[in-house]
Tab-separated table of C-alpha atoms (C1' of nucleotides) in Angstrom:
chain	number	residue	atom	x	y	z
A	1	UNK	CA	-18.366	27.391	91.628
A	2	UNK	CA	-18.815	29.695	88.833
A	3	UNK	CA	-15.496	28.672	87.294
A	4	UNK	CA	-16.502	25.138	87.312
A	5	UNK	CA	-18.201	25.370	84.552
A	6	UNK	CA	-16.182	27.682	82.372
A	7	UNK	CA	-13.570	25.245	83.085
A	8	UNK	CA	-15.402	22.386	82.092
A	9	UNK	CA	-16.181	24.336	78.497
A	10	UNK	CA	-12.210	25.354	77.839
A	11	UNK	CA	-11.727	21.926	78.593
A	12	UNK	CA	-14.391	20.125	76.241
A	13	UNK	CA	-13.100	22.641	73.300
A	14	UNK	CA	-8.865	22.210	73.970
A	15	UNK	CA	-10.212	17.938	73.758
A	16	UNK	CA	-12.152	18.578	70.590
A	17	UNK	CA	-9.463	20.545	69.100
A	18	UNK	CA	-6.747	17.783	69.874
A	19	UNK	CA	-9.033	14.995	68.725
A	20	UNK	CA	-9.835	17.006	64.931
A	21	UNK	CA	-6.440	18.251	65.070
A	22	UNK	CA	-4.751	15.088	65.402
A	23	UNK	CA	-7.289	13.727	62.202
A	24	UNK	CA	-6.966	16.444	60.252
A	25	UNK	CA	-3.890	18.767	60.891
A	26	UNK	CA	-4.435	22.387	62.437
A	27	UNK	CA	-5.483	23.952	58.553
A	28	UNK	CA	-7.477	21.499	58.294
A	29	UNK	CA	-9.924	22.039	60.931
A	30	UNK	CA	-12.076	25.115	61.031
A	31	UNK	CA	-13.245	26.702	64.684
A	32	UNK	CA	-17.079	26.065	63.714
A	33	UNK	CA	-16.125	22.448	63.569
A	34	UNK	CA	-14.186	22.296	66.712
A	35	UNK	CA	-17.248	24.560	68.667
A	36	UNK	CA	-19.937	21.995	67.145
A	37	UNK	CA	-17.842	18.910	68.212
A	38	UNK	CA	-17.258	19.868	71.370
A	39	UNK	CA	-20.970	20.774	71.536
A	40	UNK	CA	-21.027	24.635	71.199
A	41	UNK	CA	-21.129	27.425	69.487
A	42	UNK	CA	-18.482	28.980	67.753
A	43	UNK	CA	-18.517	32.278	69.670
A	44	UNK	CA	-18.192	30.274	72.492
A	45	UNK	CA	-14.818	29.111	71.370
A	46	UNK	CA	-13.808	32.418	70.727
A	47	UNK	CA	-14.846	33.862	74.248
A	48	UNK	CA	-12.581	31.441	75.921
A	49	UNK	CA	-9.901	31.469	73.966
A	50	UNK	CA	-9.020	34.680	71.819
A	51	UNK	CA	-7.956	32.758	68.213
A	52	UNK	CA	-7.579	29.213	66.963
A	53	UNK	CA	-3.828	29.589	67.480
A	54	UNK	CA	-4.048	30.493	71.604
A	55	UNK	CA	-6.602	27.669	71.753
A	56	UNK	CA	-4.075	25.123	70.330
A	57	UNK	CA	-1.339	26.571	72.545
A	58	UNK	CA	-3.735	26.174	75.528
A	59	UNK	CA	-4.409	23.099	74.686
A	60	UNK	CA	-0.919	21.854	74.275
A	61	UNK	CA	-0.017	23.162	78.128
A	62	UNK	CA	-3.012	20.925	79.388
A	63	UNK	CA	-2.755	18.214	77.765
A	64	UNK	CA	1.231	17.158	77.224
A	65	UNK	CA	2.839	15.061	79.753
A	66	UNK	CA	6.494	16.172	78.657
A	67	UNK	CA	7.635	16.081	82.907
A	68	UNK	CA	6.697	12.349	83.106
A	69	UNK	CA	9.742	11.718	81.032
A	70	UNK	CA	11.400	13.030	84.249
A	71	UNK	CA	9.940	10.268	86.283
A	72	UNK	CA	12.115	7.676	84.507
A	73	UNK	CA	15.303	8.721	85.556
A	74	UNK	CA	14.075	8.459	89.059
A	75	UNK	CA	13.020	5.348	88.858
A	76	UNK	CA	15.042	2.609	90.513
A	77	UNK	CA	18.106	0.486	88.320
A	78	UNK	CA	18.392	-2.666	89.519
A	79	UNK	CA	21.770	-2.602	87.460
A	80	UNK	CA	20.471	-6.171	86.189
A	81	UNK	CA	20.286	-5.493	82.151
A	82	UNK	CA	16.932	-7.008	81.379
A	83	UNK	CA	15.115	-5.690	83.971
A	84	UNK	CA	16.547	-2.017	83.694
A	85	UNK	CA	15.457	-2.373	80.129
A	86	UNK	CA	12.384	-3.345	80.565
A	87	UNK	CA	11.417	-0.368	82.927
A	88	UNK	CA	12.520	1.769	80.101
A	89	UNK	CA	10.458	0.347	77.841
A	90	UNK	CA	7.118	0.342	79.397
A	91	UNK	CA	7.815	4.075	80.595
A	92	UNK	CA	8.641	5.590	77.356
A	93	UNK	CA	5.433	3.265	75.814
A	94	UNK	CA	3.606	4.331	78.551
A	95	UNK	CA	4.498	8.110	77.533
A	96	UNK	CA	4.035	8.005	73.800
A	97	UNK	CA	0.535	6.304	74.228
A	98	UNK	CA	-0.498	9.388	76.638
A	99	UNK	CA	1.153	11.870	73.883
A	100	UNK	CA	0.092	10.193	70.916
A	101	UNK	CA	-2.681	12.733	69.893
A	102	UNK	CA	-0.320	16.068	70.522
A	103	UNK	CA	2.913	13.603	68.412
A	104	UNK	CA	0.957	13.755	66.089
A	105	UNK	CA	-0.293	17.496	65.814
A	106	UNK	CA	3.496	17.991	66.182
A	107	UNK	CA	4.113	15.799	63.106
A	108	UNK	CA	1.604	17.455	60.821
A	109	UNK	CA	2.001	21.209	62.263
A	110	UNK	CA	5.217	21.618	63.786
A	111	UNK	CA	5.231	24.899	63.058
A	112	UNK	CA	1.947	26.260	65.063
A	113	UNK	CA	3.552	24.551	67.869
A	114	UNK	CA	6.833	25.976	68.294
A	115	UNK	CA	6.973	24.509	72.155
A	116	UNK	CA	6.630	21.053	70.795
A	117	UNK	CA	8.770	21.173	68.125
A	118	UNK	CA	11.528	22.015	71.309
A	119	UNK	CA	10.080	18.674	73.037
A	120	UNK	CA	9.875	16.454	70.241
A	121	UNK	CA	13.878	17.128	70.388
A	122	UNK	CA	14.948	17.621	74.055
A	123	UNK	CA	13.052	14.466	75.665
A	124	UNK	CA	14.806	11.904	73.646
A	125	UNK	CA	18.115	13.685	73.605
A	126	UNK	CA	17.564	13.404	77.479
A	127	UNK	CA	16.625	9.835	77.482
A	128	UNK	CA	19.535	9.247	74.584
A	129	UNK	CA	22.295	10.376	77.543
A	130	UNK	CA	20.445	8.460	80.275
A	131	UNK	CA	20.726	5.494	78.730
A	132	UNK	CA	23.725	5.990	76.969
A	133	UNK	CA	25.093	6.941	80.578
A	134	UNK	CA	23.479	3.429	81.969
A	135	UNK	CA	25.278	1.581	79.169
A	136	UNK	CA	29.049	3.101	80.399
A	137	UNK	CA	28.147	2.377	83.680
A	138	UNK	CA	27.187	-1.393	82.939
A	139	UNK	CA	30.593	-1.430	80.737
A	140	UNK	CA	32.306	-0.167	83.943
A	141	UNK	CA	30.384	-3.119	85.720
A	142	UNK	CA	31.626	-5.412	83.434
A	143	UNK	CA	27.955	-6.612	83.322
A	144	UNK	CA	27.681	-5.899	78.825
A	145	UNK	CA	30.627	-6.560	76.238
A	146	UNK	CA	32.436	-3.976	74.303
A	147	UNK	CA	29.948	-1.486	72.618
A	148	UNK	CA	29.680	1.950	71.527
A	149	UNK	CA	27.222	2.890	74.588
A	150	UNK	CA	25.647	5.748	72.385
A	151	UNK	CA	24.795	4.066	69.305
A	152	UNK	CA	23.450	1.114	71.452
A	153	UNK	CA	20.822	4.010	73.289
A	154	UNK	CA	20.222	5.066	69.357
A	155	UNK	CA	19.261	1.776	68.401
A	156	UNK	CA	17.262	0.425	71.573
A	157	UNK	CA	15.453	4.202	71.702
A	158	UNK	CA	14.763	3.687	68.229
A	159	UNK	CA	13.473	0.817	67.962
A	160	UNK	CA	11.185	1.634	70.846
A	161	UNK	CA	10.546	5.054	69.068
A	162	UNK	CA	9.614	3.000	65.976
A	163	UNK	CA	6.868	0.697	67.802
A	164	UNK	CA	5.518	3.422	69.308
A	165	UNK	CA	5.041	5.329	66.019
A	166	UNK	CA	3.568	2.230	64.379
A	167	UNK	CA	0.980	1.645	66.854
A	168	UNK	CA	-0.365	5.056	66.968
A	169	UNK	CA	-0.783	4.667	63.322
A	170	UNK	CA	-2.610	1.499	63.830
A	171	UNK	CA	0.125	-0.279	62.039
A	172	UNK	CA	-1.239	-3.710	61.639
A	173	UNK	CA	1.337	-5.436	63.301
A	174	UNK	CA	-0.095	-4.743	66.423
A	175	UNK	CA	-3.125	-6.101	65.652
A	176	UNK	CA	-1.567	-9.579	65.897
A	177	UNK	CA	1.354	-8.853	67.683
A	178	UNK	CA	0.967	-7.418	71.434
A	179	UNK	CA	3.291	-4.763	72.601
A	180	UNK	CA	3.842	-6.372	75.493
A	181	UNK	CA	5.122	-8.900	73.674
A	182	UNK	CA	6.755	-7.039	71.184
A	183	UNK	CA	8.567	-5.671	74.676
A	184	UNK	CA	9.855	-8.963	76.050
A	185	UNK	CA	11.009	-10.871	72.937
A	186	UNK	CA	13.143	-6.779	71.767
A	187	UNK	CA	14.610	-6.610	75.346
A	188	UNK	CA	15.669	-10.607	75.712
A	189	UNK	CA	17.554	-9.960	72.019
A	190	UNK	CA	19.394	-7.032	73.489
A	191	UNK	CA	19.721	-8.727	76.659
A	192	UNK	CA	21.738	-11.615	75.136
A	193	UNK	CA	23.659	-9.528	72.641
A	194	UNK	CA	24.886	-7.200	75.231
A	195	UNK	CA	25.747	-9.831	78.028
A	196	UNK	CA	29.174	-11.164	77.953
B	1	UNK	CA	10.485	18.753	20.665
B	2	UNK	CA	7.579	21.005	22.098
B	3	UNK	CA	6.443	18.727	24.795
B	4	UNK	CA	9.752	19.160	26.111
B	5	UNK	CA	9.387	22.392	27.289
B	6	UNK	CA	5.949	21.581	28.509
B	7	UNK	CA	7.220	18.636	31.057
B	8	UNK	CA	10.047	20.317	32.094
B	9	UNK	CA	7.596	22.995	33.530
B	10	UNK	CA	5.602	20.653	34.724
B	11	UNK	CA	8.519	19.160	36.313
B	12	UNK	CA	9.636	22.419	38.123
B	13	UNK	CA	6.083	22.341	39.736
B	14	UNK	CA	5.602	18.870	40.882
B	15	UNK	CA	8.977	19.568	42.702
B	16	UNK	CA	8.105	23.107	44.103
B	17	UNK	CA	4.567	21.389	45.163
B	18	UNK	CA	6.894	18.635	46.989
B	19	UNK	CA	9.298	20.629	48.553
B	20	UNK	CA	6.079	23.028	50.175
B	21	UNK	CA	3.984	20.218	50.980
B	22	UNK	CA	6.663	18.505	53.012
B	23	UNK	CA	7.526	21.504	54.717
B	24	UNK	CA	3.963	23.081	55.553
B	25	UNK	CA	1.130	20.120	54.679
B	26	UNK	CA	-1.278	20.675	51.794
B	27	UNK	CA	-3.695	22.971	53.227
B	28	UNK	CA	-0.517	25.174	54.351
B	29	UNK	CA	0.562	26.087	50.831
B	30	UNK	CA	-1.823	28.235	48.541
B	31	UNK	CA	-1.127	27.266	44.916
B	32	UNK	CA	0.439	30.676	43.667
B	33	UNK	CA	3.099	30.225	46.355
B	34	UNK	CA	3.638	27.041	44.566
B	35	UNK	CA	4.001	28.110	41.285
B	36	UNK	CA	5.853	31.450	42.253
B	37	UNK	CA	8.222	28.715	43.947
B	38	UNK	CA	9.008	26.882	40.726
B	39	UNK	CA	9.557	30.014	39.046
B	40	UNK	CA	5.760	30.375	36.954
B	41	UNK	CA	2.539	32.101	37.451
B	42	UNK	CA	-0.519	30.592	39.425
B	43	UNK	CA	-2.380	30.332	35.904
B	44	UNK	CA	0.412	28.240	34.666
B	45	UNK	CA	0.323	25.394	37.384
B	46	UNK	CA	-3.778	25.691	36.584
B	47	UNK	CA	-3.280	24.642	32.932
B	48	UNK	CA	-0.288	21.889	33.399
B	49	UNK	CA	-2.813	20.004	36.064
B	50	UNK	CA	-6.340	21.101	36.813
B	51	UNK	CA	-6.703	21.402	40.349
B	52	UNK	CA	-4.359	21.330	43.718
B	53	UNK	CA	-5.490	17.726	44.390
B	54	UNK	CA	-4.675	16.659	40.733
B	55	UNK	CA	-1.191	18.039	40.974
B	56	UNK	CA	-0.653	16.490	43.944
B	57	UNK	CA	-0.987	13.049	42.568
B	58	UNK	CA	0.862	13.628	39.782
B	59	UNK	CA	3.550	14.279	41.527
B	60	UNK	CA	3.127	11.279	43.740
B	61	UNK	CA	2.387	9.304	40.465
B	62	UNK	CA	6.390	10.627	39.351
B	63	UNK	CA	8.254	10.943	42.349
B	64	UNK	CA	7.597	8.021	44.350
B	65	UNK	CA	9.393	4.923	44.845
B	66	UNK	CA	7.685	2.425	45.433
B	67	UNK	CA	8.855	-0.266	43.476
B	68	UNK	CA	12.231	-0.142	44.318
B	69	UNK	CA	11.430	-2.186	47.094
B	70	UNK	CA	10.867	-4.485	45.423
B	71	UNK	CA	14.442	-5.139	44.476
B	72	UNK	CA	15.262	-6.019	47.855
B	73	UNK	CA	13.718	-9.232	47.586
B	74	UNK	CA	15.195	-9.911	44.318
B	75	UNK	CA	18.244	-9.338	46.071
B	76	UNK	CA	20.806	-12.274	46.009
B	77	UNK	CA	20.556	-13.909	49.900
B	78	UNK	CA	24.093	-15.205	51.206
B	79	UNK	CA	22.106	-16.915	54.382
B	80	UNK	CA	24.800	-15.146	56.735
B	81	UNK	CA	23.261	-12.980	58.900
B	82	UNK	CA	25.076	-10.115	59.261
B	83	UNK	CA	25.344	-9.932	55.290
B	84	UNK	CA	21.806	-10.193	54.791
B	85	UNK	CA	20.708	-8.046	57.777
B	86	UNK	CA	22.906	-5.566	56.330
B	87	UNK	CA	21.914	-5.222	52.760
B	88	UNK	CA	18.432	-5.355	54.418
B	89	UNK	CA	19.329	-2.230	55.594
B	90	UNK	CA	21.215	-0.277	53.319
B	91	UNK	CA	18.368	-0.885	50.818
B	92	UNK	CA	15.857	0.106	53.635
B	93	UNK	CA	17.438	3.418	54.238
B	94	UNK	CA	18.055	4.319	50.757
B	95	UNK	CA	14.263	4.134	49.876
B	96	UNK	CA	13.353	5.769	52.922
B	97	UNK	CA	15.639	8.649	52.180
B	98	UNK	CA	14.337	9.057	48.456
B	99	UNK	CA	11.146	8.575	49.282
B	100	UNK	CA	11.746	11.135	52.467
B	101	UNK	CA	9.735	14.341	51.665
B	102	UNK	CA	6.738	11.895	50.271
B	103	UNK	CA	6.425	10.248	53.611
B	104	UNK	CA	6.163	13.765	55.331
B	105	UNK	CA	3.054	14.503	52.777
B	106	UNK	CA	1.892	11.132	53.758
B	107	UNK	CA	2.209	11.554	57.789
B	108	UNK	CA	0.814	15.484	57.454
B	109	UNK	CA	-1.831	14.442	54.827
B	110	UNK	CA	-3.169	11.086	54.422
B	111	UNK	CA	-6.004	12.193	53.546
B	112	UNK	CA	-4.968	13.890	50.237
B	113	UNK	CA	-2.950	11.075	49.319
B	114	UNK	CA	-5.574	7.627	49.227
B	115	UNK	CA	-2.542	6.271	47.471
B	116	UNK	CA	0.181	6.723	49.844
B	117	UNK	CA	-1.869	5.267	52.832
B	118	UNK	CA	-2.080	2.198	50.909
B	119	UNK	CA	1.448	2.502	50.057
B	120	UNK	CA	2.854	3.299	53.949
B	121	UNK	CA	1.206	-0.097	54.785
B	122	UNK	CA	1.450	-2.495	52.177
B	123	UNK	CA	5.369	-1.756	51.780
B	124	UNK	CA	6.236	-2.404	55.363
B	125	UNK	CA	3.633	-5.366	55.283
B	126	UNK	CA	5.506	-7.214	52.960
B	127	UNK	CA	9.167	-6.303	54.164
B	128	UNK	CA	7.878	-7.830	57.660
B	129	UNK	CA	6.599	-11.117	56.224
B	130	UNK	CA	10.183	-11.518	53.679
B	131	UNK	CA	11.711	-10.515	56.994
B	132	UNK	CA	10.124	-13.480	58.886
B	133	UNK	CA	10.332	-15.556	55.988
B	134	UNK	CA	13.659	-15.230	56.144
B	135	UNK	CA	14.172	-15.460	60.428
B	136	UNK	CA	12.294	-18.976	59.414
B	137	UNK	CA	14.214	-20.508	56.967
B	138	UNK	CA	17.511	-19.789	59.081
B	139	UNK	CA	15.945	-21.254	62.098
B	140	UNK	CA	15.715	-24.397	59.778
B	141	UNK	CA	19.102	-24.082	58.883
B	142	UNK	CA	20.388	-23.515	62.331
B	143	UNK	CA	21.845	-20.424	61.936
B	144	UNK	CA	19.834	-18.654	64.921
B	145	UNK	CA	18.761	-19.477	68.079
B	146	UNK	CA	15.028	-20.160	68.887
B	147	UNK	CA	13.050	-17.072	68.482
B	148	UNK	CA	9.556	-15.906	67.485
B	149	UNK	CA	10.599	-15.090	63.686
B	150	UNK	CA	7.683	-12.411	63.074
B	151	UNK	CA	8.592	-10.419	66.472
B	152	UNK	CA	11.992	-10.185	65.694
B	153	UNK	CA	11.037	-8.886	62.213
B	154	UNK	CA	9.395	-6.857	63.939
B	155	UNK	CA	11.765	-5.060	66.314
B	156	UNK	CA	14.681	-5.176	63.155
B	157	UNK	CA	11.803	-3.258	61.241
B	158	UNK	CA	11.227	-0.849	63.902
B	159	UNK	CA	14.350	-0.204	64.254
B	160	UNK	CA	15.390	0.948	60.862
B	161	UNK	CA	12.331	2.347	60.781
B	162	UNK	CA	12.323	5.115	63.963
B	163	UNK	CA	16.536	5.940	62.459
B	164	UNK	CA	14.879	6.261	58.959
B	165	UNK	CA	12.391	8.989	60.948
B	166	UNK	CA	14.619	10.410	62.883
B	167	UNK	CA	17.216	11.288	60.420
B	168	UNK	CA	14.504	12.935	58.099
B	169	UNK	CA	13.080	14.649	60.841
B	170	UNK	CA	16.729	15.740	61.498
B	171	UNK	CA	17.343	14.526	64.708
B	172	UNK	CA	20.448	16.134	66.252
B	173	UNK	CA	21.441	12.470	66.884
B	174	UNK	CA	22.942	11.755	63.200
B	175	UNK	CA	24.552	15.051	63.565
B	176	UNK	CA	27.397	13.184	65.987
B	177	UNK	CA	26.582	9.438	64.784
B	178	UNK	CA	26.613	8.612	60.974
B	179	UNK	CA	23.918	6.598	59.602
B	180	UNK	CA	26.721	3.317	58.184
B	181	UNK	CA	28.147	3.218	61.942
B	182	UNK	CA	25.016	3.289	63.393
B	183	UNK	CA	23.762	0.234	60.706
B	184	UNK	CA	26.904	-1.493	61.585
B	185	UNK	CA	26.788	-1.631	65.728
B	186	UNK	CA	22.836	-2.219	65.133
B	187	UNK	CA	23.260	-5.639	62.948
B	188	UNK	CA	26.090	-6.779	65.137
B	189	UNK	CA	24.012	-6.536	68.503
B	190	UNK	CA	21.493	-8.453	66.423
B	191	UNK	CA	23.735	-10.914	65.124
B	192	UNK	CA	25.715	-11.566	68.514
B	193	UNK	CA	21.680	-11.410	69.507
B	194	UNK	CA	20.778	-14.397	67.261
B	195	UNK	CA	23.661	-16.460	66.607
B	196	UNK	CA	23.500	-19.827	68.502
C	1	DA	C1'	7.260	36.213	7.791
C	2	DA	C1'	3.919	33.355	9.755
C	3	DA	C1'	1.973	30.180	12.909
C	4	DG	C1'	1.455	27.889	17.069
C	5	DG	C1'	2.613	26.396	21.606
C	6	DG	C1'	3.688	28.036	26.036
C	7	DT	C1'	3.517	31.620	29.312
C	8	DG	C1'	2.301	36.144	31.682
C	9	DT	C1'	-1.077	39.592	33.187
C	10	DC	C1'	-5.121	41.017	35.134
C	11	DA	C1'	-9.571	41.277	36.492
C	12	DG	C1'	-12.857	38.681	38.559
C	13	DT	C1'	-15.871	34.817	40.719
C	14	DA	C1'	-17.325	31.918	44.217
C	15	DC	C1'	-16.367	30.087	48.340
C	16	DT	C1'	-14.317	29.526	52.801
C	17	DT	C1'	-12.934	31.008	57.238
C	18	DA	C1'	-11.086	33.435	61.364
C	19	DC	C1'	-12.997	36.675	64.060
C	20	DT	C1'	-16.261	40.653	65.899
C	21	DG	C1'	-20.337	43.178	67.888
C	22	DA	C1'	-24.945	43.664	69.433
C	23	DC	C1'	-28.418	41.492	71.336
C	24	DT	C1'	-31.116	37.602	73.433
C	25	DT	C1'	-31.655	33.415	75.987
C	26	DT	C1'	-30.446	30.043	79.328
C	27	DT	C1'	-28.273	28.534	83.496
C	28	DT	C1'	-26.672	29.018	88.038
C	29	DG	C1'	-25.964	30.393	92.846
C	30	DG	C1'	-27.432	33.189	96.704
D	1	DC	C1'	-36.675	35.216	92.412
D	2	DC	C1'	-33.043	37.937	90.980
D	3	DA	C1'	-28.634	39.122	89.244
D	4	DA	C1'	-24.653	37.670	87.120
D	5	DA	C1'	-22.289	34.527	84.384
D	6	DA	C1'	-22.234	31.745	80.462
D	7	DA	C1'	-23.890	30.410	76.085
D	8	DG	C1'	-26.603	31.166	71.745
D	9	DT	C1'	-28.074	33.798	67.594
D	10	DC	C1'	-27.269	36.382	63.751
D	11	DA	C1'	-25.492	39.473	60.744
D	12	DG	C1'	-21.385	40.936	59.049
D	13	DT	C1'	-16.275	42.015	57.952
D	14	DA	C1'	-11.918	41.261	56.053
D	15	DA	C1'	-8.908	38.390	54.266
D	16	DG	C1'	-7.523	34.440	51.868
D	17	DT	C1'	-7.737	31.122	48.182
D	18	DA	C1'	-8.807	27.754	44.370
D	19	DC	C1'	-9.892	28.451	39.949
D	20	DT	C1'	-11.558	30.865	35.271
D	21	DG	C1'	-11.612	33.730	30.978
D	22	DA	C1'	-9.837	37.076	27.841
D	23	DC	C1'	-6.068	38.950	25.856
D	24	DA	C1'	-1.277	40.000	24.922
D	25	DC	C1'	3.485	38.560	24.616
D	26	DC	C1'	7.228	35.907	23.683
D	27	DC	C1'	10.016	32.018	21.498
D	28	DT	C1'	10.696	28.400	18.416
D	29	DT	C1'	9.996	26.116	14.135
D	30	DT	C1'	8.976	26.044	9.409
DNA sequence: AAAGGGTGTCAGTACTTACTGACTTTTTGG
DNA sequence: CCAAAAAGTCAGTAAGTACTGACACCCTTT
C-alpha cells in the first residue's frame, strides 16, 4: 500500500497543524514549524497539501466531529427529567472535549475557517430547539412547572457551554472540582427547580 | 494644553489597535492598517508607542476593567437570594460587556497579553470563592437547601459566563431572547432550585 | 513673526515567510 | 535488484511587515 504511507504523512502534518494552531493561532504558526513538528520537511508539507490555508481546511474535514451532535437526538428520552438531562450533558461534554483543539482555532481564526464559523452557530442552535422542544413536551407532560422552555435550553446549554469552555482552558476549577461532578450537582439543581 | 492633542492621538490608536485586534488577532493586523484605521500615518503610531507589543499594552493598561469587579463585592448584600443572585449578575454582565473586545484579544492572543492571562483567571477565581462564600453563609442561615456551595458557584458562574460569550460572539440566540429576561428566568430556576 | 510640538511623506533596512523548481537521496513493493 | 513513490536539500523569489531616519509641512501659542 503505497498510499499508506502518504496517508500516514497528510495525517501527521493536519495533527501538527491543529496542535500549533490551537497554541498559537493560524498567523502565528509558520509551515517550517508545522513540517519540523510533525517530523518533516517543509516541502513535504507543501507536496501534500498545496498552501497553509488548504492544509488547515483539510485538516478541519478530518478532524471535526460536527455529525456526532446528530447522535444525541437519537438517543433514547426516558421522559424522566434528570436522567434526560444527564444524557445531554455527558454528550455535548463528550463533544466539546473531542472538538476542543479545532473550538479553539475557530475562536482565534474564525475567519480562515469559514466552515466552522457556520458550525460554531448551527450545532447549538440545533441542540437549543431540541431541548427547548423536550422542555414543551415535559410542560405538556405536566412532568416541569411553568417556564419559558427556550430560555430554560439557553441557560442549561449555557451553562454546559460555559464548563466546557473553562476546562479546555484549564480553568482551575477543574482541577479540584470533577466534571462529573460538576454534572450531577448542575443537573439535580435544575432537576428540583423544574419539577413541580 | 499641548499634551492634549498628543493623547487624544494616542487615544484614536489604542482604540483602532482594539477594534483590529478583536476582530483579526495580533499577528492579523499590520501596524499601518492600524494607524490608517485611526485616521494617522504608520510613523505616527511608531512615535506615540515604540513597538506593536508596547501599544498593545498600553491599550490594555487604559481600556481594561479590571477593577470594577471589585465593586461587586463591595456591593451591599440583602441575604435574599434572588436579590443577590441578581445584582451578581447584572454586575457580571456589565464588565463582561465592557471588557468584551479585550477578552477576544485575550482568547486569540494570550500570548501577547502576560497580563490578561493573569487577569482571565484571577477575576473569575475570586468571584467563585465570594460566590461560595456567600452559598455558605446562607446555608448557615437556612436560606438554601443542602448543597455543595463551591459547585453551585460553579455552575451560577458558568452560566453567566457561556451567555456573557455567547452574546459577544453574537449568538443568534440574544437576537430573539434579551439578555434581562434571560437573567431573570435563570435566577428564578436557581432560586426555586435552592430555596428549602 | 517666530518657535516648537505634532504630523505627513518617502525612501529604505532588516527580517520573516509562503511557496517554487531542480536535483538528490531514501524507502518501498514486486 | 529495480523502478517508482516519497521525502530531503538547497537555492531562490516575491511579498509582506515592523521599524528607522531625514526632511518638510502645518497649527498653535507667544
Amino acid at each position: 500500500m503505497g498510499s499508506n504511507r502518504k496517508q500516514e504523512t497528510s495525517e501527521k502534518l493536519m495533527i501538527a497543524a491543529i496542535d500549533l494552531m490551537s497554541e498559537k493561532g493560524y498567523n502565528g504558526v509558520t509551515t517550517e514549524e508545522i513540517a519540523r513538528t510533525a517530523g518533516y520537511s517543509e516541502k513535504t508539507l507543501f507536496r501534500h497539501f498545496q498552501s497553509k490555508q488548504k492544509l488547515l481546511e483539510a485538516a478541519f474535514e478530518k478532524y471535526h466531529y460536527g455529525e456526532e451532535m446528530r447522535n444525541l437526538f437519537h438517543q433514547h428520552l426516558q421522559w424522566d427529567l434528570q436522567e434526560d438531562l444527564l444524557m445531554v450533558c455527558n454528550t455535548y461534554h463528550k463533544i466539546m472535549q473531542q472538538n476542543r483543539k479545532m473550538i479553539l482555532i475557530a475562536m482565534k481564526d474564525g475567519e480562515h475557517l469559514p466552515g466552522f464559523r457556520e458550525a460554531t452557530h448551527k450545532h447549538p442552535e440545533q441542540l437549543k430547539a431540541f431541548l427547548t422542544d423536550y422542555f414543551e413536551k415535559m410542560l405538556q407532560k405536566k412532568k416541569i412547572i411553568k417556564v419559558d422552555p427556550e430560555k430554560m435550553a439557553i441557560a442549561f446549554l449555557y451553562m454546559n457551554y460555559g464548563a466546557a469552555l473553562g476546562r479546555i482552558h484549564n480553568d482551575p476549577s477543574f482541577t479540584t472540582v470533577y466534571l462529573e461532578d460538576f454534572i450531577k450537582e448542575s443537573v439535580f439543581l435544575f432537576t428540583r427547580g423544574l419539577t413541580p
